[in-house]
PDB file of C-alpha atoms in Angstrom:
ATOM      1  CA  MET A   1       0.000   0.000   0.000  1.00  0.00           C
ATOM      2  CA  LEU A   2       1.186   3.519  -0.639  1.00  0.00           C
ATOM      3  CA  TYR A   3       0.717   6.097   2.100  1.00  0.00           C
ATOM      4  CA  MET A   4       0.791   9.796   1.258  1.00  0.00           C
ATOM      5  CA  PRO A   5       1.805  11.735   4.377  1.00  0.00           C
ATOM      6  CA  ILE A   6       0.942  15.418   4.337  1.00  0.00           C
ATOM      7  CA  ASP A   7       4.529  16.482   5.058  1.00  0.00           C
ATOM      8  CA  LYS A   8       6.218  14.471   2.259  1.00  0.00           C
ATOM      9  CA  PRO A   9       6.167  15.189  -1.465  1.00  0.00           C
ATOM     10  CA  LYS A  10       6.086  11.496  -2.439  1.00  0.00           C
ATOM     11  CA  PRO A  11       4.098   8.525  -1.150  1.00  0.00           C
ATOM     12  CA  SER A  12       5.751   5.939   1.108  1.00  0.00           C
ATOM     13  CA  ARG A  13       5.330   2.189   0.755  1.00  0.00           C
ATOM     14  CA  VAL A  14       3.872   0.616   3.883  1.00  0.00           C
ATOM     15  CA  GLN A  15       3.060  -2.986   4.717  1.00  0.00           C
ATOM     16  CA  GLY A  16       0.523  -4.404   7.071  1.00  0.00           C
ATOM     17  CA  ALA A  17      -3.183  -4.653   7.490  1.00  0.00           C
ATOM     18  CA  PHE A  18      -5.335  -1.539   7.662  1.00  0.00           C
ATOM     19  CA  LEU A  19      -8.068  -1.772  10.263  1.00  0.00           C
ATOM     20  CA  THR A  20     -10.811   0.738  10.845  1.00  0.00           C
ATOM     21  CA  ASP A  21     -11.754   1.803  14.369  1.00  0.00           C
ATOM     22  CA  ASN A  22     -14.946  -0.274  14.134  1.00  0.00           C
ATOM     23  CA  GLU A  23     -12.968  -3.390  13.207  1.00  0.00           C
ATOM     24  CA  ILE A  24     -10.570  -2.862  16.127  1.00  0.00           C
ATOM     25  CA  GLU A  25     -13.478  -2.376  18.540  1.00  0.00           C
ATOM     26  CA  GLY A  26     -15.041  -5.611  17.283  1.00  0.00           C
ATOM     27  CA  ILE A  27     -11.828  -7.565  17.821  1.00  0.00           C
ATOM     28  CA  VAL A  28     -11.300  -6.160  21.317  1.00  0.00           C
ATOM     29  CA  SER A  29     -14.896  -6.844  22.356  1.00  0.00           C
ATOM     30  CA  THR A  30     -14.580 -10.434  21.096  1.00  0.00           C
ATOM     31  CA  TRP A  31     -11.417 -10.895  23.165  1.00  0.00           C
ATOM     32  CA  LYS A  32     -13.121  -9.411  26.234  1.00  0.00           C
ATOM     33  CA  ASP A  33     -16.147 -11.683  25.822  1.00  0.00           C
ATOM     34  CA  ALA A  34     -13.975 -14.778  25.369  1.00  0.00           C
ATOM     35  CA  ASN A  35     -11.683 -13.955  28.310  1.00  0.00           C
ATOM     36  CA  PRO A  36     -13.548 -12.128  31.074  1.00  0.00           C
ATOM     37  CA  PRO A  37     -11.427 -10.733  33.905  1.00  0.00           C
ATOM     38  CA  PRO A  38     -10.998 -13.032  36.907  1.00  0.00           C
ATOM     39  CA  CYS A  39     -13.458 -12.604  39.747  1.00  0.00           C
ATOM     40  CA  LEU A  40     -11.521 -11.915  42.933  1.00  0.00           C
ATOM     41  CA  THR A  41     -13.062 -12.580  46.312  1.00  0.00           C
ATOM     42  CA  SER A  42     -12.195 -10.825  49.526  1.00  0.00           C
ATOM     43  CA  SER A  43     -10.031 -13.785  50.596  1.00  0.00           C
ATOM     44  CA  PHE A  44      -7.555 -12.894  47.824  1.00  0.00           C
ATOM     45  CA  ILE A  45      -7.327  -9.255  48.904  1.00  0.00           C
TER      46      ILE A  45
END
């Protein structure tokens, strides 16, 4: 993919996947649902 930064006269070649904010939020919510935080009881504190 070519990326055209506003401060450079020519585009730069970049590699990697482009993810939108909605896609990132979907991935993070899936991870959170699959791995909920541990439930700590008062005996651990």
